[in-house]
Short mmCIF file of C-alpha atoms and ligand atoms in Angstrom, two decimals:
data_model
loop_
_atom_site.label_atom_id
_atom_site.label_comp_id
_atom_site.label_asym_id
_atom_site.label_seq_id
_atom_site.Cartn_x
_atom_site.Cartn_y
_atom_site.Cartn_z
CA UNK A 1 14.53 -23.88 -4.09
CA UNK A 2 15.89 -25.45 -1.00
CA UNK A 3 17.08 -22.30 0.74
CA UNK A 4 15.74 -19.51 2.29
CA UNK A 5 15.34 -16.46 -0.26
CA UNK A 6 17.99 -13.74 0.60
CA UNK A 7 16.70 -10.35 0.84
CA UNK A 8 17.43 -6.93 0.55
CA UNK A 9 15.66 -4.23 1.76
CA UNK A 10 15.73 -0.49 0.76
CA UNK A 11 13.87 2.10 3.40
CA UNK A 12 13.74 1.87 7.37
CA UNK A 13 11.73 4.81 7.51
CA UNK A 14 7.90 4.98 8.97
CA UNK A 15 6.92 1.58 7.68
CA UNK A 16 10.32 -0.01 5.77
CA UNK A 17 11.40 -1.20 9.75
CA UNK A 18 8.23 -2.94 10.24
CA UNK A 19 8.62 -4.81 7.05
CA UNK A 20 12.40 -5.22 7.70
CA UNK A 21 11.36 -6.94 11.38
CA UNK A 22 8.89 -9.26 9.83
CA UNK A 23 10.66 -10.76 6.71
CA UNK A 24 13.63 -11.06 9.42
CA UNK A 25 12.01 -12.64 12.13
CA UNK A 26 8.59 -13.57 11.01
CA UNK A 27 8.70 -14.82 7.99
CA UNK A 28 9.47 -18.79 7.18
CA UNK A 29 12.55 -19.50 4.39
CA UNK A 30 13.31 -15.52 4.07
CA UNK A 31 16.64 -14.28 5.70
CA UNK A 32 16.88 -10.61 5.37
CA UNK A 33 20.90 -10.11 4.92
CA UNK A 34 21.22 -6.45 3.63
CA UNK A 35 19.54 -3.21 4.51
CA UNK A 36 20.09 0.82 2.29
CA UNK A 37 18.70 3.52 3.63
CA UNK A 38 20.01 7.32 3.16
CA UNK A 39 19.72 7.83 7.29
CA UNK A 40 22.69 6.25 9.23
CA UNK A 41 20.35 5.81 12.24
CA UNK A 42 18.45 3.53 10.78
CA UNK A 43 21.36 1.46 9.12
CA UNK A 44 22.66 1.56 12.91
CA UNK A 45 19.30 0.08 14.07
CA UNK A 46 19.52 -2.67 11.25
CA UNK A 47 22.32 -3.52 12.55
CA UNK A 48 22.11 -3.12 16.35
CA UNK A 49 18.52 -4.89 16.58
CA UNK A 50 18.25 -7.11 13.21
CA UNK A 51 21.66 -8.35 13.41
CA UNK A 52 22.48 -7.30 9.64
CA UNK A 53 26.21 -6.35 8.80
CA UNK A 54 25.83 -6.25 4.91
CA UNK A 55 24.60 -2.10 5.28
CA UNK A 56 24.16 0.31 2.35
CA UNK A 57 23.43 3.78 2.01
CA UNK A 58 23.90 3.03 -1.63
CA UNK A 59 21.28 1.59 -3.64
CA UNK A 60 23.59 0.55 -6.48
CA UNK A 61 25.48 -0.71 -4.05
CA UNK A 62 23.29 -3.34 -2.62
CA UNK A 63 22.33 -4.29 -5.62
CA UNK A 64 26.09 -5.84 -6.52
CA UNK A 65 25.85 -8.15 -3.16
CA UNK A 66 25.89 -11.22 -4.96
CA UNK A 67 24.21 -13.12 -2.28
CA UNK A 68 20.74 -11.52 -2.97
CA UNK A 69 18.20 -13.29 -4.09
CA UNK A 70 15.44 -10.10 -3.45
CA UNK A 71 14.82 -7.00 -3.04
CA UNK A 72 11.59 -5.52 -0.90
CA UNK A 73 11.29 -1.49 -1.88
CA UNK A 74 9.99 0.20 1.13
CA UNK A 75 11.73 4.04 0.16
CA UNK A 76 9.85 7.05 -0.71
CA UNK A 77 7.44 6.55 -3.48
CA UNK A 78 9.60 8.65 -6.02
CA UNK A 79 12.08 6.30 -5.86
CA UNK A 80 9.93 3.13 -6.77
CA UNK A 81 10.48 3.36 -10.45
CA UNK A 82 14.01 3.07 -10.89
CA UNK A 83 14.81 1.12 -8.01
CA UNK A 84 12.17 -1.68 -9.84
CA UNK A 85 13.76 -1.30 -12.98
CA UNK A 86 17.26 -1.37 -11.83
CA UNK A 87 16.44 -4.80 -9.48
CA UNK A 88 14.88 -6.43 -12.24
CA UNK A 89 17.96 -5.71 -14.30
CA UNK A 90 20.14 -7.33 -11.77
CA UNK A 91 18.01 -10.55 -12.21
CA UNK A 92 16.21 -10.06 -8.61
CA UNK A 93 13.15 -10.90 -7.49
CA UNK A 94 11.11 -7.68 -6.48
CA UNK A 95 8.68 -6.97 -3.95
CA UNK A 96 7.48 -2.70 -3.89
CA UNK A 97 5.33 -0.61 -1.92
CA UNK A 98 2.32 1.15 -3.56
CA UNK A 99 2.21 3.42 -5.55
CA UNK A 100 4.19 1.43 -8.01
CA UNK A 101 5.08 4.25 -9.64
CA UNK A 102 3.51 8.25 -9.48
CA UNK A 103 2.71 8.44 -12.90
CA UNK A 104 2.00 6.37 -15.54
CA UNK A 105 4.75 6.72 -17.84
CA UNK A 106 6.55 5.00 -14.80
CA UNK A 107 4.58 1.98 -14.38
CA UNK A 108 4.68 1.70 -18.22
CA UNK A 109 8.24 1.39 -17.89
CA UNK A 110 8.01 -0.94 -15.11
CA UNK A 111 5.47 -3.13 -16.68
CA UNK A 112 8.09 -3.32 -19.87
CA UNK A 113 10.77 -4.41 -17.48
CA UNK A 114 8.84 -7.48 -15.61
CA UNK A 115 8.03 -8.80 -19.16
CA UNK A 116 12.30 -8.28 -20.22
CA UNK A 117 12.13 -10.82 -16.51
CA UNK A 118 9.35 -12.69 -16.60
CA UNK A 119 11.93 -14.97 -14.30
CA UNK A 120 12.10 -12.75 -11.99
CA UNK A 121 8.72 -12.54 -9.34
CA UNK A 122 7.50 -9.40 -9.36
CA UNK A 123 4.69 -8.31 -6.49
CA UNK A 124 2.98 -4.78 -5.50
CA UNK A 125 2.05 -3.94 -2.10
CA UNK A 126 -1.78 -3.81 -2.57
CA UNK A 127 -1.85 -4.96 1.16
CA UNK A 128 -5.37 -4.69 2.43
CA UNK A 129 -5.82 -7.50 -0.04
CA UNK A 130 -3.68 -10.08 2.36
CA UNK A 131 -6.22 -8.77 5.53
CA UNK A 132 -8.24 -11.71 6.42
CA UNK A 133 -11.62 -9.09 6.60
CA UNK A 134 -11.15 -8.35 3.11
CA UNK A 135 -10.24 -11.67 2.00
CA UNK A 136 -13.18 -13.52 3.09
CA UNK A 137 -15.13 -10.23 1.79
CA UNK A 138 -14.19 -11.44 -1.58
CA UNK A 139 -14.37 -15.01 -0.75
CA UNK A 140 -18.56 -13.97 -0.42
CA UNK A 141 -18.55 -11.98 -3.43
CA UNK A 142 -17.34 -14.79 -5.19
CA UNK A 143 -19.68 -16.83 -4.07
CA UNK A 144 -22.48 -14.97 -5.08
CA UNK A 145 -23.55 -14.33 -1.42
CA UNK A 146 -24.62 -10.63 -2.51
CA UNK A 147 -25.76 -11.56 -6.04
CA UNK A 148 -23.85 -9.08 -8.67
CA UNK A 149 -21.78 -6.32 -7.03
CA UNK A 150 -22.32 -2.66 -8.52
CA UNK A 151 -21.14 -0.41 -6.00
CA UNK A 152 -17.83 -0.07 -3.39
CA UNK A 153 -17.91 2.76 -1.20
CA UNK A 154 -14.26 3.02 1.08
CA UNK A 155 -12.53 5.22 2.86
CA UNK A 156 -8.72 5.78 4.23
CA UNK A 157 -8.97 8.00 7.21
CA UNK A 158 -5.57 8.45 9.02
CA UNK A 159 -6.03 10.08 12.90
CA UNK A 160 -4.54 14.09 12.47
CA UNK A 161 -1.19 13.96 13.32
CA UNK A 162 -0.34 16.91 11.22
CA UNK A 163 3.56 17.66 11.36
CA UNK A 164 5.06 19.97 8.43
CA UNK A 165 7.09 16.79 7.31
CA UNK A 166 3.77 15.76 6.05
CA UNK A 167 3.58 18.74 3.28
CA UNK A 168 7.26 18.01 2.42
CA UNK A 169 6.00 14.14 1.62
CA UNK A 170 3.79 15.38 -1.29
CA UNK A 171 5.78 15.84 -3.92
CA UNK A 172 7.59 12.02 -3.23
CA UNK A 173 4.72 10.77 -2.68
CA UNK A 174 2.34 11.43 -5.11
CA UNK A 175 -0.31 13.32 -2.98
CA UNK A 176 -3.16 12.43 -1.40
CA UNK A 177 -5.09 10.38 -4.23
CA UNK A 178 -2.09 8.22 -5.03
CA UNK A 179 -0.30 7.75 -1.59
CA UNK A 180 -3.63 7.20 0.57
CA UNK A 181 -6.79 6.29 -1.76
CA UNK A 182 -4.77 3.70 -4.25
CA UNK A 183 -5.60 0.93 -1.82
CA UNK A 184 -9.72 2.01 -1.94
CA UNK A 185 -9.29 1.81 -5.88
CA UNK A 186 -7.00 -1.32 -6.16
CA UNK A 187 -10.12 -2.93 -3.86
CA UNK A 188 -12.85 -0.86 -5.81
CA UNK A 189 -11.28 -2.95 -8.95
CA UNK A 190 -10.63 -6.09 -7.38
CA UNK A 191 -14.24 -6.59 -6.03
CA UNK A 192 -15.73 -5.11 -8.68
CA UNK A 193 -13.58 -6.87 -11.52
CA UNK A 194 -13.78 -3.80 -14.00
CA UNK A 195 -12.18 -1.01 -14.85
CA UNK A 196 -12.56 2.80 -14.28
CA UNK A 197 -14.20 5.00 -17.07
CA UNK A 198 -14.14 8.32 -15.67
CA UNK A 199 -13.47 9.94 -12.26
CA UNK A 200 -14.65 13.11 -10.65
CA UNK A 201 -12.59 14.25 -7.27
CA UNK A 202 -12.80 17.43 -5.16
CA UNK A 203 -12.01 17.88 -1.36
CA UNK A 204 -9.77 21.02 0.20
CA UNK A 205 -7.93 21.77 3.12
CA UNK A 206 -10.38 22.07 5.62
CA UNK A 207 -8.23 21.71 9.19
CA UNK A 208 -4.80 22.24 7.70
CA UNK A 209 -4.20 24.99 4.75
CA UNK A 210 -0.66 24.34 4.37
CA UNK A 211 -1.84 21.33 2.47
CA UNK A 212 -3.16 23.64 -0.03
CA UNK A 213 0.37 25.24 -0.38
CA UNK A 214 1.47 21.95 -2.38
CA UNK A 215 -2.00 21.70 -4.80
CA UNK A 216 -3.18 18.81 -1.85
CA UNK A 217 -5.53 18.36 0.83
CA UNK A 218 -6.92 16.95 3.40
CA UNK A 219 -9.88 15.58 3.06
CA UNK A 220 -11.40 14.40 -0.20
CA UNK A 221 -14.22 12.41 -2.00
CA UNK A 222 -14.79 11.06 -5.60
CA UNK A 223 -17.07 9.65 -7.48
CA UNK A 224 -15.63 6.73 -10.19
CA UNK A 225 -17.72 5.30 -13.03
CA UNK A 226 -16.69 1.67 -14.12
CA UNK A 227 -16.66 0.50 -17.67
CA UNK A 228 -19.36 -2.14 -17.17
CA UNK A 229 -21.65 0.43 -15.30
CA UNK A 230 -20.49 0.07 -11.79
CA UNK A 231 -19.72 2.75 -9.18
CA UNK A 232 -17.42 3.78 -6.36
CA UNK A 233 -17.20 6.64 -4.16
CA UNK A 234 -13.92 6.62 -2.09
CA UNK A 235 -12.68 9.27 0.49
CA UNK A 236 -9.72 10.06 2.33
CA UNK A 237 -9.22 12.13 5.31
CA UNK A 238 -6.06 12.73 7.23
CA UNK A 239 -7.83 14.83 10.30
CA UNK A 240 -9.54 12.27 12.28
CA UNK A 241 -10.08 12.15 16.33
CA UNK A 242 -10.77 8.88 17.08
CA UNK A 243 -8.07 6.92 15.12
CA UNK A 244 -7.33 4.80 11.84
CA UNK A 245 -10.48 4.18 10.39
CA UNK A 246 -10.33 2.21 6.81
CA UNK A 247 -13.45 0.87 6.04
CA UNK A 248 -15.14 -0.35 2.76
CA UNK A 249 -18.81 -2.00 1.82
CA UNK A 250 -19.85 -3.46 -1.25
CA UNK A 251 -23.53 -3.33 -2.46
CA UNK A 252 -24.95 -6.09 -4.83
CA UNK A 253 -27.69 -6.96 -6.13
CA UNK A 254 -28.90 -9.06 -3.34
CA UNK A 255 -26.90 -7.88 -0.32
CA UNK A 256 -24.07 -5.45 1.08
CA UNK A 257 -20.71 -6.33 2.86
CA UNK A 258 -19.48 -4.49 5.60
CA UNK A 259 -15.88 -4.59 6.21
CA UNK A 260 -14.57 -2.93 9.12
CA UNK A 261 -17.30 -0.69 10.17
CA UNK A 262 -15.97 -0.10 13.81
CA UNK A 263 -12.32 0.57 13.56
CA UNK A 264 -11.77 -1.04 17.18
CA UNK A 265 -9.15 -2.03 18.88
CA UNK A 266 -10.27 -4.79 19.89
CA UNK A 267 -13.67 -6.68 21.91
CA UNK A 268 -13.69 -4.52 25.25
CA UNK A 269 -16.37 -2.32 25.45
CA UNK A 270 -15.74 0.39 28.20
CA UNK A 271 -19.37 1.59 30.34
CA UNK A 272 -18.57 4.66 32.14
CA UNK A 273 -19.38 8.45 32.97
CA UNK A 274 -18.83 8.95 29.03
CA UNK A 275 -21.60 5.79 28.07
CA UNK A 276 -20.43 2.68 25.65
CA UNK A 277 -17.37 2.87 23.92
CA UNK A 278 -14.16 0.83 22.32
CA UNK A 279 -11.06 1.50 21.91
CA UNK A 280 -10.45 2.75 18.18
CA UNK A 281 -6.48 1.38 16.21
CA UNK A 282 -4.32 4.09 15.68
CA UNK A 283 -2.74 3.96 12.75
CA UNK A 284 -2.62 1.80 9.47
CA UNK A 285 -0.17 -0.86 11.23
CA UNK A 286 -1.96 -1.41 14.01
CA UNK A 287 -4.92 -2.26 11.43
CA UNK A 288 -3.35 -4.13 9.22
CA UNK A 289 -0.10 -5.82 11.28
CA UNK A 290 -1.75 -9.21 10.27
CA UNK A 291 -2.01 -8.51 6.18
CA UNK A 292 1.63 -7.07 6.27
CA UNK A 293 2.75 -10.46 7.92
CA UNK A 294 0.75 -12.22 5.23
CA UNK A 295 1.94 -10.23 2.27
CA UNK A 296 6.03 -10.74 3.21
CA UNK A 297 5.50 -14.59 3.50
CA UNK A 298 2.91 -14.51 0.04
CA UNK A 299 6.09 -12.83 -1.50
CA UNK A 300 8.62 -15.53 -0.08
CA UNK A 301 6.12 -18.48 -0.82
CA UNK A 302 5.91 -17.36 -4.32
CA UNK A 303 9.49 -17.66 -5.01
CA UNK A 304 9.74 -20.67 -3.11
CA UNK A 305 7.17 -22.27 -5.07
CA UNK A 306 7.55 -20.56 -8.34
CA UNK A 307 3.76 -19.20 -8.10
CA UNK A 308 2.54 -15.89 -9.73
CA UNK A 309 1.99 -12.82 -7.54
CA UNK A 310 -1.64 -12.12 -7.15
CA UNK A 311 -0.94 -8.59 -7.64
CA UNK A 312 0.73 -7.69 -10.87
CA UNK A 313 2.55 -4.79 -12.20
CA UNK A 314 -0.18 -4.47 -14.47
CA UNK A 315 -2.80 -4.37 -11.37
CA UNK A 316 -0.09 -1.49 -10.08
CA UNK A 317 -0.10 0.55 -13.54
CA UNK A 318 -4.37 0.56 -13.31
CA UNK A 319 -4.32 1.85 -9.90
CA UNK A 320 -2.11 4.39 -10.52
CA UNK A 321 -3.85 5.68 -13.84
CA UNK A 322 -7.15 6.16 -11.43
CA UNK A 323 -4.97 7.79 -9.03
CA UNK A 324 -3.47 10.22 -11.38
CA UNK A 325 -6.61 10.75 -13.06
CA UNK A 326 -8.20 12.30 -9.51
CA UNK A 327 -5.22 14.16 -8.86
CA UNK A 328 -6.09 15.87 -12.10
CA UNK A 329 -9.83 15.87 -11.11
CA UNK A 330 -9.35 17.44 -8.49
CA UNK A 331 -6.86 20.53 -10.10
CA UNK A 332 -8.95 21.26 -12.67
CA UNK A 333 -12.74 20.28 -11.18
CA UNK A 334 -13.59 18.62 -14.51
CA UNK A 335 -14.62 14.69 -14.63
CA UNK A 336 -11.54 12.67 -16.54
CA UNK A 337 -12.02 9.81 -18.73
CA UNK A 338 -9.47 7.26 -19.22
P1 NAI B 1 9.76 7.37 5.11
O1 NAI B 1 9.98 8.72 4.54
O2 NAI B 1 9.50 7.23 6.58
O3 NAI B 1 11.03 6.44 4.77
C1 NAI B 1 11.64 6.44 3.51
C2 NAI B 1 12.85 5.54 3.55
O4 NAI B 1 13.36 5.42 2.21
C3 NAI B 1 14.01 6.05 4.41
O5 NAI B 1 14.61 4.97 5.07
C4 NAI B 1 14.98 6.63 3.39
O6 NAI B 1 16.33 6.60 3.81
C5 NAI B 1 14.77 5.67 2.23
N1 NAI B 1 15.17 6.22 0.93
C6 NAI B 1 14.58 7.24 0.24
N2 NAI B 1 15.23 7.45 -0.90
C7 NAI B 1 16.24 6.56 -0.97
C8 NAI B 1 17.27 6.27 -1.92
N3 NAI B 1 17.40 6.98 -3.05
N4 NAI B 1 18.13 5.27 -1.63
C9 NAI B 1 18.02 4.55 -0.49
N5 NAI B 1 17.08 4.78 0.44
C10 NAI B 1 16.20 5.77 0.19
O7 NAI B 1 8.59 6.71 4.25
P2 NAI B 1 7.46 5.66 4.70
O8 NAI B 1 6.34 6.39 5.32
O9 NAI B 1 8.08 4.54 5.43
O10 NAI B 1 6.93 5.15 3.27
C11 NAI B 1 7.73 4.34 2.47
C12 NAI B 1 6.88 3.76 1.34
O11 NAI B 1 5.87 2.93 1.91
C13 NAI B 1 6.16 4.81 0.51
O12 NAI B 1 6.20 4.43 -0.83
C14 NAI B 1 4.72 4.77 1.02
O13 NAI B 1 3.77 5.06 0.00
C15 NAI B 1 4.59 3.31 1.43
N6 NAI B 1 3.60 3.11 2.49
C16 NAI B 1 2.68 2.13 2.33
C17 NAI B 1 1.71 1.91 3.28
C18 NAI B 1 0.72 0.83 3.10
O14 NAI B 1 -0.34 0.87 3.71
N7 NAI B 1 1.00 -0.16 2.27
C19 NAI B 1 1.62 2.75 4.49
C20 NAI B 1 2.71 3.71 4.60
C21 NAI B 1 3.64 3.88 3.63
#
């Protein structure tokens, strides 16, 4: 290519400025050059701290800046669909946030639209799958190090930070299933390499009813049955103490992976009137900083280089199925098939 790929970026919300800081000062031949977001604050701080003057609060809008070469989605979940489609259309390159879409109907109408562009580089933000833990995880599984794997069991569990803006996100977001577990299902099916048959999901709201007010919770398990015979049990909880604490092991049939046990912040261990104890990360950036950094320049290098994604839209549509599939679960308290 020659150049460094143009971006644009839509959301500068909770996570869209982290993204937004590393493609434009982390990441080698991206220039990030345009910025939409509905909240003139955050245009103001795109502009004030990124340097960007090519500011939108217009989607279609940034779309018609004929210098872009890309467009990273980082706006509510709701939004994903049609802001997909309607980059594709403009012959962009897309990178999205998970979910790729909150139902499937709209990944099936994403998935039609990368194959209209199959020019056009197309990634989903599975992004535990850039974390060096997890990719050396796989690397093992791979190479046979625990013989055939048959179960994943993972968690998401985000420290309680409960604020009513929370119970407004629902409905944009998906709810619990689709905004927090899809990255313990997109791994469940990437180490497993199968597919779900059926899923089972309960859970309540145990610390915060106003969850229940919107059909979601708080806390939740579920039990998924894989179409070769293998299992997962994933959980999410948003009322933790201690911290962010993802963690996932794989069992096979001659050994089980670990991956992120302690939740740490780092090495020190602190002796004192309280006994032994680390330092626990406190939220989902602090975890996976390193894996966010890796996805934006996996994005770039991919254009550069005119490689595939290793996440597809197809990889987003699967995720999402499971994810709808234990929202419904866990409304009705029956097991779905798929
Ligand atoms: P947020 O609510 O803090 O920010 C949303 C942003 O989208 C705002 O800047 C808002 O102005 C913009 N926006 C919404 N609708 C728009 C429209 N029609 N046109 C232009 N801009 C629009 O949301 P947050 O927490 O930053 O989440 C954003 C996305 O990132 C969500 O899809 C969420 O699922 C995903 N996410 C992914 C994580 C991961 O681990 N990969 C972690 C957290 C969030």
């Amino acid at each position: 290519m020659g150049k460094r790929v143009k971006i644009g970026i839509v959301g500068l919300g909770r996570l869209g400025k982290h993204h937004a800081e590393n493609l434009a000062w982390h990441t080698k031949d991206a220039a990030l050059v345009a910025a939409c977001s509905l909240v003139q604050e955050e245009l103001d701080w795109a502009h004030d701290i990124l340097g960007i003057n090519a500011l939108y609060q217009s989607y279609e809008e940034m779309l018609d800046n004929e210098k872009l070469d890309a467009v990273w989605i980082a706006s509510s979940s709701a939004q994903h669909q049609k802001q997909i489609v309607q980059a594709l259309d403009h012959g962009l390159h897309v990178f999205s946030e998970k979910p790729m879409g909150v139902n499937v109907a709209e990944c099936k109408i994403i998935e039609r639209a990368t194959q209209l562009h199959p020019e056009s580089k197309f990634m989903i933000g599975f992004v535990r799958r850039f974390d060096p833990s997890y990719v050396y995880a796989k690397e093992l599984v791979e190479r046979g190090v625990i013989g055939t794997p048959f179960l994943v069991r993972s968690q998401t569990v985000d420290m309680d930070t409960y604020a009513a803006f929370q119970v407004k996100f629902v409905p944009s977001s998906g709810g619990i299933f689709l905004d927090m577990n899809i990255h313990d299902i997109d791994l469940a099916r990437w180490y497993l390499e199968d597919e779900v048959a059926s899923v089972y999901a309960i859970g309540g709201s145990y610390v915060h009813p106003e969850f229940e007010t919107v059909n979601d919770a708080d806390n939740t398990a579920a039990l998924l049955k894989f179409k070769k015979g293998s299992m997962a049990i994933l959980s999410v909880s948003r009322t933790a103490f201690h911290g962010h604490d993802t963690h996932t092991e794989i069992t096979g049939s001659k050994g089980i992976l670990k991956i992120g046990h302690t939740p740490s912040k780092n090495r020190v261990e602190i002796l004192d009137v309280d006994g032994v104890r680390t330092e626990c990360v406190k939220d989902f950036y602090e975890r996976f900083s390193e894996a966010f950094l890796a996805e934006a320049q996996d994005f770039v290098d991919c254009i550069v280089s005119n490689k595939q994604p290793r996440m597809t839209a197809q990889d987003g549509t699967k995720a999402t199925e499971v994810g709808f599939a234990m929202t419904q679960s866990f409304g009705s308290g029956t097991i779905i098939s798929l």
